[in-house]
PDB file of C-alpha atoms in Angstrom:
ATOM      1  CA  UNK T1380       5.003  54.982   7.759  1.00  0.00           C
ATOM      2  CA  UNK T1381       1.739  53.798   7.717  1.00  0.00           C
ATOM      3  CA  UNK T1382      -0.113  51.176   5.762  1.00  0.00           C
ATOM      4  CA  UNK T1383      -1.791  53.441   3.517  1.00  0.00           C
ATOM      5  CA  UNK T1384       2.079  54.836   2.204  1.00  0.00           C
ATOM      6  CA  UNK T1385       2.978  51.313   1.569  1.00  0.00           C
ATOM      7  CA  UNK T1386      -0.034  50.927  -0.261  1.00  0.00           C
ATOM      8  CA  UNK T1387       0.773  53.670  -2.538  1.00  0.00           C
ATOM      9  CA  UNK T1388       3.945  52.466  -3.155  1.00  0.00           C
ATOM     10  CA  UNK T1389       2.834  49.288  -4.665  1.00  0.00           C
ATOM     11  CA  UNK T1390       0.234  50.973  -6.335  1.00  0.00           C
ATOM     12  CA  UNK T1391       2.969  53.189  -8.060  1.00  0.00           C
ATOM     13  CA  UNK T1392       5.226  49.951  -8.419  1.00  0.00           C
ATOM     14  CA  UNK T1393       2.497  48.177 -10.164  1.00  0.00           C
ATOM     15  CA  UNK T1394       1.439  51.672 -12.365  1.00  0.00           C
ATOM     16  CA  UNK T1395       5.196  51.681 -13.233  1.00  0.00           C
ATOM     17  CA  UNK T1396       5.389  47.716 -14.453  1.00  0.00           C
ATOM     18  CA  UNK T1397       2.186  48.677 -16.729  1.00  0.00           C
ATOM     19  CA  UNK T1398       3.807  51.773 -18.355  1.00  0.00           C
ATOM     20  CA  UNK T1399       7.198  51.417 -18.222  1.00  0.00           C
ATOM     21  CA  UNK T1400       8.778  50.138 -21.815  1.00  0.00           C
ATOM     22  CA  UNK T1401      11.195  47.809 -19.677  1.00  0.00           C
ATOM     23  CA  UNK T1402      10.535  44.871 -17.959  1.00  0.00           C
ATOM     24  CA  UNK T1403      12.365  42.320 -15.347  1.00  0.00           C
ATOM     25  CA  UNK T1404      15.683  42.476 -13.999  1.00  0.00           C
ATOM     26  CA  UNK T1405      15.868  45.785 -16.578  1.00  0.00           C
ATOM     27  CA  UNK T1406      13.097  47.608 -14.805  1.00  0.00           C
ATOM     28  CA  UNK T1407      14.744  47.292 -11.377  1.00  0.00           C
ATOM     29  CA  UNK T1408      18.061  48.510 -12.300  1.00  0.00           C
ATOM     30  CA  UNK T1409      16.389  51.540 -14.157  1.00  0.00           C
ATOM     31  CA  UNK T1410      14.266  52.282 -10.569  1.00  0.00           C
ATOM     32  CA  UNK T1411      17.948  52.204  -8.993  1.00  0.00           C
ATOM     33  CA  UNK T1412      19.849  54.152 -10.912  1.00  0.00           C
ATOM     34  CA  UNK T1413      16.694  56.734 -10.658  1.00  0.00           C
ATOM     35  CA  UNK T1414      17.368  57.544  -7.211  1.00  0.00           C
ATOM     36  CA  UNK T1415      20.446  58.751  -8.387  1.00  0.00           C
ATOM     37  CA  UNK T1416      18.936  61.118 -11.072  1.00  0.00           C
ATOM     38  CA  UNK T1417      16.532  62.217  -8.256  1.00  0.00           C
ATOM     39  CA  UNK T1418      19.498  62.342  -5.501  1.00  0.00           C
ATOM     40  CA  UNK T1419      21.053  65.275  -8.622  1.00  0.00           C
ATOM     41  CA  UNK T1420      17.779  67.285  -8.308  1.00  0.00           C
ATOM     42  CA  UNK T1421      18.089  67.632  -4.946  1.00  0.00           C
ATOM     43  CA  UNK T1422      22.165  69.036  -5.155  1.00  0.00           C
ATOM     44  CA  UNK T1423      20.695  71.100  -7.854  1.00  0.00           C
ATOM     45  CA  UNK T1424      17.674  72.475  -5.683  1.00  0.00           C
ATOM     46  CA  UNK T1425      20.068  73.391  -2.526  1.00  0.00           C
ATOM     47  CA  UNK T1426      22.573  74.727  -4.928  1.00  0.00           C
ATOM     48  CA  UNK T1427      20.050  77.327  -5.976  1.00  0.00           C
ATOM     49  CA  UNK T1428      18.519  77.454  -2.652  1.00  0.00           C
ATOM     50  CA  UNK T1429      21.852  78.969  -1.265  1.00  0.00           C
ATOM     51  CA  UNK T1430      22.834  80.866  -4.305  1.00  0.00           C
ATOM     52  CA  UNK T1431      26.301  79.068  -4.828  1.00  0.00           C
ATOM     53  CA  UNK T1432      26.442  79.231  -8.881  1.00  0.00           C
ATOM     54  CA  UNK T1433      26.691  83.366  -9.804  1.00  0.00           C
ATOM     55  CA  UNK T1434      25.286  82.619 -12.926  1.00  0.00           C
ATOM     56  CA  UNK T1435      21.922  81.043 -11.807  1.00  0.00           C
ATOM     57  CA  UNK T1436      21.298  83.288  -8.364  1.00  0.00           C
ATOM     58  CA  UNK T1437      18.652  81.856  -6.395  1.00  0.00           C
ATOM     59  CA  UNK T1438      17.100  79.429  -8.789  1.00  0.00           C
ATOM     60  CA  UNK T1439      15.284  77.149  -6.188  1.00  0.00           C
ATOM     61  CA  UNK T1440      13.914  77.599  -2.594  1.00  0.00           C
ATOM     62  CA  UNK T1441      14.192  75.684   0.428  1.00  0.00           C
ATOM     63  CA  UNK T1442      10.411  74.028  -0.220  1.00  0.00           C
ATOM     64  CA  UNK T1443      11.768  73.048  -3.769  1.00  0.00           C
ATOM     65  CA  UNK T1444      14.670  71.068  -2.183  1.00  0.00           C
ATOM     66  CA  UNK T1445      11.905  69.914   0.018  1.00  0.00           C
ATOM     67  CA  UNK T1446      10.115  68.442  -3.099  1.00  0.00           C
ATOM     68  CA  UNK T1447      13.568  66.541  -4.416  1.00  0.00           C
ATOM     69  CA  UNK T1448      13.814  64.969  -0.932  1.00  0.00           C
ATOM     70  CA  UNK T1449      10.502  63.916  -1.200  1.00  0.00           C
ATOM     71  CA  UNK T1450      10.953  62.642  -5.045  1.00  0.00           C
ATOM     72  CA  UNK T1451      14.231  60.904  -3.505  1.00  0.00           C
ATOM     73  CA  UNK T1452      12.046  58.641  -1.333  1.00  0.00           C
ATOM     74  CA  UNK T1453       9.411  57.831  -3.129  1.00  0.00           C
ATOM     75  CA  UNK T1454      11.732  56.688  -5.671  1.00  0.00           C
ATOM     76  CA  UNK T1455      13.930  54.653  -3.233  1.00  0.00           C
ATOM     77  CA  UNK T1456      10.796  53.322  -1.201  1.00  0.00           C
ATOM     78  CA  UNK T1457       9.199  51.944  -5.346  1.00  0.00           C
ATOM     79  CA  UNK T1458      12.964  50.449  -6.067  1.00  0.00           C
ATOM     80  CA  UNK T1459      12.567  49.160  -2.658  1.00  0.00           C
ATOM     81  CA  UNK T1460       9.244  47.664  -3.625  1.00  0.00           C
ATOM     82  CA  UNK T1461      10.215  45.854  -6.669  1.00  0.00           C
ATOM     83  CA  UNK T1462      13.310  44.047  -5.215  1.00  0.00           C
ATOM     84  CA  UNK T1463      11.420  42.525  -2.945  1.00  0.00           C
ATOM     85  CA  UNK T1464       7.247  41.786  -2.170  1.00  0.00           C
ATOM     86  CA  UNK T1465       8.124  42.369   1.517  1.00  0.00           C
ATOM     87  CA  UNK T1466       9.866  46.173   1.451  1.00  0.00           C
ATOM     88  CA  UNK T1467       7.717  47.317   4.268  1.00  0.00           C
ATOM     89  CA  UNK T1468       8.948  44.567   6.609  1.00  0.00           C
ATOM     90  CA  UNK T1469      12.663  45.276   5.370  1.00  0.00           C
ATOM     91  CA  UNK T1470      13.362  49.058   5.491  1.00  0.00           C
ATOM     92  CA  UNK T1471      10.757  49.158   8.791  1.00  0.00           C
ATOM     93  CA  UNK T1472      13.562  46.909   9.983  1.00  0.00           C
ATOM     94  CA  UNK T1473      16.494  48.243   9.007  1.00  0.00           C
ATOM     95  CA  UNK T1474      15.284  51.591  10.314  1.00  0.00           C
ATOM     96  CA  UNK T1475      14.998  50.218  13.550  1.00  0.00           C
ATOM     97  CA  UNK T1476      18.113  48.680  13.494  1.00  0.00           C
ATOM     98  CA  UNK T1477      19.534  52.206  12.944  1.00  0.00           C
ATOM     99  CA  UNK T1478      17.361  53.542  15.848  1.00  0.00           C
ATOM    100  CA  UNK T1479      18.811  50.990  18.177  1.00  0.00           C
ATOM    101  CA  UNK T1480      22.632  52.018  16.914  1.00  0.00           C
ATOM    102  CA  UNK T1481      21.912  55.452  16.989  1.00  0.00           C
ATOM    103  CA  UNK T1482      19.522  56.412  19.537  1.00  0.00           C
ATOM    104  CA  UNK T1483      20.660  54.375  22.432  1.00  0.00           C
TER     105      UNK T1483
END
């Protein structure tokens, strides 16, 4: 990722400490648990995607699970963000220390 996405991410971080109606240690563990609501969207969206609930049919498309992945990181990558002032550093890391595992 570039340093424009990380900007973003603050951006959103800080948009998120203005608005939300929780602050602190409260406001983190909310951003966690929301990757978990956003994790549900995505089971939801390839559940419809491939038709597996009879009642619902095709409810979703492949560019709507798409979407959840999508809401799924930029969740994770703002939770990421207010743990810690240096998440770029950490997951750019961490994602090459799971480059070096995997990849070699």
């Amino acid at each position: 990722m570039d340093e424009r996405t990380w900007e973003v991410v603050e951006q959103l971080r800080d948009w998120l400490d203005a608005q939300s109606g929780v602050s602190g240690d409260l406001a983190t563990v909310m951003r966690v648990l929301k990757i978990s609501e956003e994790a549900g969207e995505v089971a939801e969206a390839v559940h419809g995607a491939m038709r597996a609930n009879p009642r619902k049919g095709a409810s979703h498309t492949w560019e709507d699970v798409q979407k959840e992945l999508c809401d799924v990181t930029v969740t994770a990558l703002i939770a990421l963000a207010s743990i810690t002032p240096d998440a770029r550093v950490v997951f750019e890391k961490y994602l090459q220390r799971i480059a070096d595992r995997s990849l070699t």
